[in-house]
Amino acid sequence: DIQMTQSPSSLSASVGDRVTITCRASQDIRNHLGWYQQRPGKAPKRLLYGASTLHSGVPSRFSGSGSGTEFTLTISSLQPEDFATYYCLQYNSDPRTFGQGTRVDIK
Amino acid sequence: EVQLMESGGDLVMPGGSLRLSCAASGFSASNAWMNWVRQVPGKGLEWVGRIKTKGDGGATFYAAPIKGRFTISRDDSKNIVYLQMDSLKSEDTGVYYCTSGEVGYAHDGYWGQGTRVTVSS
């Protein structure tokens, strides 16, 4: 199985900050990676797929990059509604696997 | 508008069975690969399994912890996907989500609100 490792596991930031989260795959997954946001008590929502393509309706302050084994999610200017947990998901092969999550808290 | 709605979660005893349903609206689920994902309260997301479209052969794939105990099926005439869970264990407790595919089709990338399964005596 492909292991997905996210870093950091948590971070504290202020509104307006630029935030970057990294996801590393244990083997080459090309660009078959998605990013998901989960607010407390809510279902996850997809932010990006194909490593860098925004899901419909997602604000442009979210962006993604990377291919192969290293990927990043960037929030260019953190907004109050962005305080949540973020997960990466590889869909290059079965079983699909998630990263362990990165919790973004208010500083 | 694409929507997914799970139902069927309940309290069940260890060794028991439960069938979850995922009703799709706003698109034809027959055109989508559908997944089940679960989450233990306070923990991360765990992919459970997937069913392809009938056009892609309808194949299923399951994560190791549930293989042989859970079965995913689909009724395209009703636009519903099912997760049959047998031989349930306490570690199967969690919120179960259905999700549409991971790639870039218009119906991909959506999640239901989840349904809660509790396995306890």
Tab-separated table of C-alpha atoms in Angstrom:
chain	number	residue	atom	x	y	z
A	1	ASP	CA	0.000	0.000	0.000
A	2	ILE	CA	1.093	3.575	-0.646
A	3	GLN	CA	1.775	5.518	2.547
A	4	MET	CA	0.896	9.204	2.624
A	5	THR	CA	2.694	11.373	5.160
A	6	GLN	CA	1.519	14.889	5.881
A	7	SER	CA	3.473	17.597	7.641
A	8	PRO	CA	3.050	19.325	9.909
A	9	SER	CA	0.407	17.416	11.859
A	10	SER	CA	-0.849	20.729	13.219
A	11	LEU	CA	-0.078	24.403	12.948
A	12	SER	CA	-1.273	27.683	14.412
A	13	ALA	CA	-1.741	30.673	12.155
A	14	SER	CA	-3.422	34.054	12.009
A	15	VAL	CA	-5.991	35.410	9.598
A	16	GLY	CA	-4.157	36.679	6.556
A	17	ASP	CA	-1.192	34.314	6.923
A	18	ARG	CA	0.142	32.203	4.097
A	19	VAL	CA	-0.029	28.527	5.034
A	20	THR	CA	1.663	25.558	3.376
A	21	ILE	CA	0.988	21.891	4.052
A	22	THR	CA	3.097	19.078	2.591
A	23	CYS	CA	2.113	15.565	1.630
A	24	ARG	CA	4.672	12.905	0.709
A	25	ALA	CA	3.896	9.594	-0.977
A	26	SER	CA	5.920	6.436	-0.363
A	27	GLN	CA	6.068	5.854	-4.116
A	28	ASP	CA	5.388	7.712	-7.355
A	29	ILE	CA	1.696	8.617	-7.676
A	30	ARG	CA	2.124	10.941	-10.695
A	31	ASN	CA	-0.390	13.745	-10.067
A	32	HIS	CA	-3.136	11.503	-8.691
A	33	LEU	CA	-3.604	13.447	-5.496
A	34	GLY	CA	-6.518	15.295	-3.959
A	35	TRP	CA	-6.796	17.693	-1.025
A	36	TYR	CA	-9.775	17.788	1.324
A	37	GLN	CA	-10.925	20.174	4.049
A	38	GLN	CA	-12.917	19.052	7.067
A	39	ARG	CA	-14.415	21.550	9.449
A	40	PRO	CA	-15.316	20.307	12.963
A	41	GLY	CA	-18.447	18.193	12.969
A	42	LYS	CA	-18.820	18.367	9.194
A	43	ALA	CA	-18.169	16.072	6.262
A	44	PRO	CA	-14.973	16.600	4.280
A	45	LYS	CA	-15.076	18.708	1.126
A	46	ARG	CA	-12.752	18.389	-1.841
A	47	LEU	CA	-10.530	21.367	-2.554
A	48	LEU	CA	-8.298	20.128	-5.355
A	49	TYR	CA	-7.710	17.108	-7.563
A	50	GLY	CA	-4.992	16.205	-10.020
A	51	ALA	CA	-2.647	17.828	-7.475
A	52	SER	CA	-3.383	21.355	-8.716
A	53	THR	CA	-6.900	21.639	-10.193
A	54	LEU	CA	-9.456	23.481	-8.095
A	55	HIS	CA	-12.736	21.712	-7.413
A	56	SER	CA	-15.791	23.650	-8.566
A	57	GLY	CA	-16.609	26.589	-6.296
A	58	VAL	CA	-13.392	26.481	-4.262
A	59	PRO	CA	-11.821	29.925	-3.646
A	60	SER	CA	-8.685	30.760	-5.581
A	61	ARG	CA	-6.691	31.361	-2.383
A	62	PHE	CA	-6.288	27.563	-2.315
A	63	SER	CA	-3.645	26.157	-4.629
A	64	GLY	CA	-1.757	22.912	-5.008
A	65	SER	CA	1.459	21.784	-6.619
A	66	GLY	CA	3.703	18.802	-6.981
A	67	SER	CA	3.971	15.485	-8.753
A	68	GLY	CA	5.597	12.154	-8.147
A	69	THR	CA	6.057	11.870	-4.401
A	70	GLU	CA	5.947	15.408	-3.010
A	71	PHE	CA	2.956	17.719	-2.961
A	72	THR	CA	1.947	20.967	-1.306
A	73	LEU	CA	-1.299	22.701	-0.470
A	74	THR	CA	-1.040	26.462	-0.062
A	75	ILE	CA	-3.590	28.861	1.353
A	76	SER	CA	-2.442	32.285	0.227
A	77	SER	CA	-4.310	34.350	2.830
A	78	LEU	CA	-5.944	32.400	5.630
A	79	GLN	CA	-9.583	33.266	6.280
A	80	PRO	CA	-11.618	32.544	9.440
A	81	GLU	CA	-13.533	29.761	7.683
A	82	ASP	CA	-10.262	28.011	6.749
A	83	PHE	CA	-9.537	26.847	10.290
A	84	ALA	CA	-10.073	23.134	9.788
A	85	THR	CA	-8.264	19.844	9.240
A	86	TYR	CA	-6.792	19.131	5.822
A	87	TYR	CA	-6.178	15.700	4.291
A	88	CYS	CA	-4.438	14.517	1.168
A	89	LEU	CA	-5.638	11.422	-0.697
A	90	GLN	CA	-3.768	9.406	-3.297
A	91	TYR	CA	-5.889	7.755	-5.958
A	92	ASN	CA	-3.110	6.388	-8.138
A	93	SER	CA	-3.691	2.836	-6.971
A	94	ASP	CA	-5.814	0.670	-4.689
A	95	PRO	CA	-6.213	0.850	-1.817
A	96	ARG	CA	-6.665	4.634	-1.846
A	97	THR	CA	-4.881	6.112	1.144
A	98	PHE	CA	-5.218	9.343	3.091
A	99	GLY	CA	-2.607	11.337	4.890
A	100	GLN	CA	-3.073	11.535	8.657
A	101	GLY	CA	-4.342	15.108	8.487
A	102	THR	CA	-3.091	18.590	9.321
A	103	ARG	CA	-5.050	20.634	11.812
A	104	VAL	CA	-4.957	24.398	11.262
A	105	ASP	CA	-5.773	26.350	14.429
A	106	ILE	CA	-6.139	30.012	15.222
A	107	LYS	CA	-3.009	31.532	16.747
B	1	GLU	CA	-26.702	20.094	-7.760
B	2	VAL	CA	-24.816	16.907	-6.910
B	3	GLN	CA	-25.897	15.486	-3.569
B	4	LEU	CA	-25.164	12.261	-1.713
B	5	MET	CA	-27.180	11.148	1.285
B	6	GLU	CA	-26.248	8.196	3.460
B	7	SER	CA	-28.655	6.336	5.694
B	8	GLY	CA	-28.840	3.142	7.682
B	9	GLY	CA	-26.394	3.840	10.497
B	10	ASP	CA	-27.361	2.355	13.848
B	11	LEU	CA	-26.224	0.714	17.051
B	12	VAL	CA	-25.438	-2.948	16.429
B	13	MET	CA	-23.918	-5.722	18.510
B	14	PRO	CA	-20.523	-7.231	17.690
B	15	GLY	CA	-20.938	-9.950	15.087
B	16	GLY	CA	-24.045	-8.296	13.697
B	17	SER	CA	-24.842	-6.891	10.279
B	18	LEU	CA	-25.936	-3.554	8.883
B	19	ARG	CA	-26.613	-2.189	5.410
B	20	LEU	CA	-25.845	1.414	4.624
B	21	SER	CA	-27.359	3.200	1.633
B	22	CYS	CA	-26.099	6.167	-0.333
B	23	ALA	CA	-28.724	7.925	-2.430
B	24	ALA	CA	-27.364	10.099	-5.216
B	25	SER	CA	-29.170	13.051	-6.747
B	26	GLY	CA	-28.247	15.679	-9.307
B	27	PHE	CA	-26.353	13.163	-11.420
B	28	SER	CA	-26.558	9.596	-12.593
B	29	ALA	CA	-24.546	7.463	-10.197
B	30	SER	CA	-24.338	4.826	-12.907
B	31	ASN	CA	-21.660	7.020	-14.489
B	32	ALA	CA	-19.565	7.366	-11.334
B	33	TRP	CA	-17.060	5.293	-9.430
B	34	MET	CA	-18.348	5.418	-5.864
B	35	ASN	CA	-16.399	5.063	-2.633
B	36	TRP	CA	-17.049	4.526	1.054
B	37	VAL	CA	-14.820	6.250	3.608
B	38	ARG	CA	-15.065	6.006	7.378
B	39	GLN	CA	-13.857	8.033	10.317
B	40	VAL	CA	-13.481	6.985	13.920
B	41	PRO	CA	-14.570	9.929	16.108
B	42	GLY	CA	-11.623	12.230	16.693
B	43	LYS	CA	-9.433	10.360	14.200
B	44	GLY	CA	-8.505	10.610	10.535
B	45	LEU	CA	-10.163	9.394	7.361
B	46	GLU	CA	-9.941	5.748	6.305
B	47	TRP	CA	-10.835	4.587	2.811
B	48	VAL	CA	-13.107	1.532	2.975
B	49	GLY	CA	-13.696	0.526	-0.627
B	50	ARG	CA	-14.851	1.376	-4.115
B	51	ILE	CA	-17.148	0.173	-6.874
B	52	LYS	CA	-16.568	0.971	-10.507
B	53	THR	CA	-19.308	1.704	-13.029
B	54	LYS	CA	-20.888	-1.228	-14.809
B	55	GLY	CA	-19.373	0.187	-17.980
B	56	ASP	CA	-15.933	-0.237	-16.374
B	57	GLY	CA	-16.780	-3.763	-15.284
B	58	GLY	CA	-18.382	-2.974	-11.926
B	59	ALA	CA	-15.307	-4.207	-10.033
B	60	THR	CA	-14.977	-3.612	-6.323
B	61	PHE	CA	-11.896	-3.166	-4.165
B	62	TYR	CA	-11.731	-3.197	-0.390
B	63	ALA	CA	-9.308	-2.082	2.262
B	64	ALA	CA	-7.619	-4.912	4.139
B	65	PRO	CA	-9.347	-4.419	7.532
B	66	ILE	CA	-12.805	-4.990	6.043
B	67	LYS	CA	-12.088	-7.381	3.185
B	68	GLY	CA	-14.324	-10.430	3.338
B	69	ARG	CA	-16.750	-8.760	5.752
B	70	PHE	CA	-18.050	-5.756	3.790
B	71	THR	CA	-19.603	-5.703	0.309
B	72	ILE	CA	-20.276	-2.700	-1.900
B	73	SER	CA	-23.004	-2.927	-4.525
B	74	ARG	CA	-25.025	-0.568	-6.659
B	75	ASP	CA	-28.573	-0.298	-7.967
B	76	ASP	CA	-28.302	2.068	-10.882
B	77	SER	CA	-32.065	1.996	-11.483
B	78	LYS	CA	-32.520	3.615	-8.053
B	79	ASN	CA	-29.338	5.723	-8.128
B	80	ILE	CA	-28.242	4.094	-4.864
B	81	VAL	CA	-24.978	2.545	-3.685
B	82	TYR	CA	-24.916	0.136	-0.744
B	83	LEU	CA	-22.407	-0.952	1.861
B	84	GLN	CA	-23.318	-4.310	3.396
B	85	MET	CA	-21.413	-4.795	6.628
B	86	ASP	CA	-21.260	-8.257	8.213
B	87	SER	CA	-19.352	-9.705	11.163
B	88	LEU	CA	-19.085	-6.235	12.632
B	89	LYS	CA	-16.400	-5.482	15.205
B	90	SER	CA	-16.066	-2.693	17.750
B	91	GLU	CA	-13.301	-1.160	15.644
B	92	ASP	CA	-15.820	-0.640	12.813
B	93	THR	CA	-17.468	2.061	14.911
B	94	GLY	CA	-17.417	5.429	13.200
B	95	VAL	CA	-19.046	7.760	10.735
B	96	TYR	CA	-19.379	6.318	7.233
B	97	TYR	CA	-19.327	8.600	4.213
B	98	CYS	CA	-20.048	7.827	0.599
B	99	THR	CA	-18.131	9.811	-1.977
B	100	SER	CA	-18.161	10.110	-5.730
B	101	GLY	CA	-15.024	9.595	-7.839
B	102	GLU	CA	-11.675	11.276	-7.391
B	103	VAL	CA	-10.950	12.593	-10.870
B	104	GLY	CA	-12.331	15.524	-12.807
B	105	TYR	CA	-15.800	14.573	-14.006
B	106	ALA	CA	-18.546	17.031	-13.053
B	107	HIS	CA	-19.976	14.503	-10.583
B	108	ASP	CA	-16.644	13.678	-8.932
B	109	GLY	CA	-15.374	14.826	-5.565
B	110	TYR	CA	-18.625	15.010	-3.578
B	111	TRP	CA	-19.297	13.623	-0.104
B	112	GLY	CA	-22.447	12.832	1.787
B	113	GLN	CA	-23.078	14.085	5.322
B	114	GLY	CA	-22.224	10.687	6.818
B	115	THR	CA	-24.099	8.105	8.844
B	116	ARG	CA	-23.008	6.900	12.274
B	117	VAL	CA	-22.374	3.234	13.024
B	118	THR	CA	-21.797	2.091	16.587
B	119	VAL	CA	-20.756	-1.493	17.270
B	120	SER	CA	-21.152	-2.263	20.942
B	121	SER	CA	-22.759	-4.760	23.288
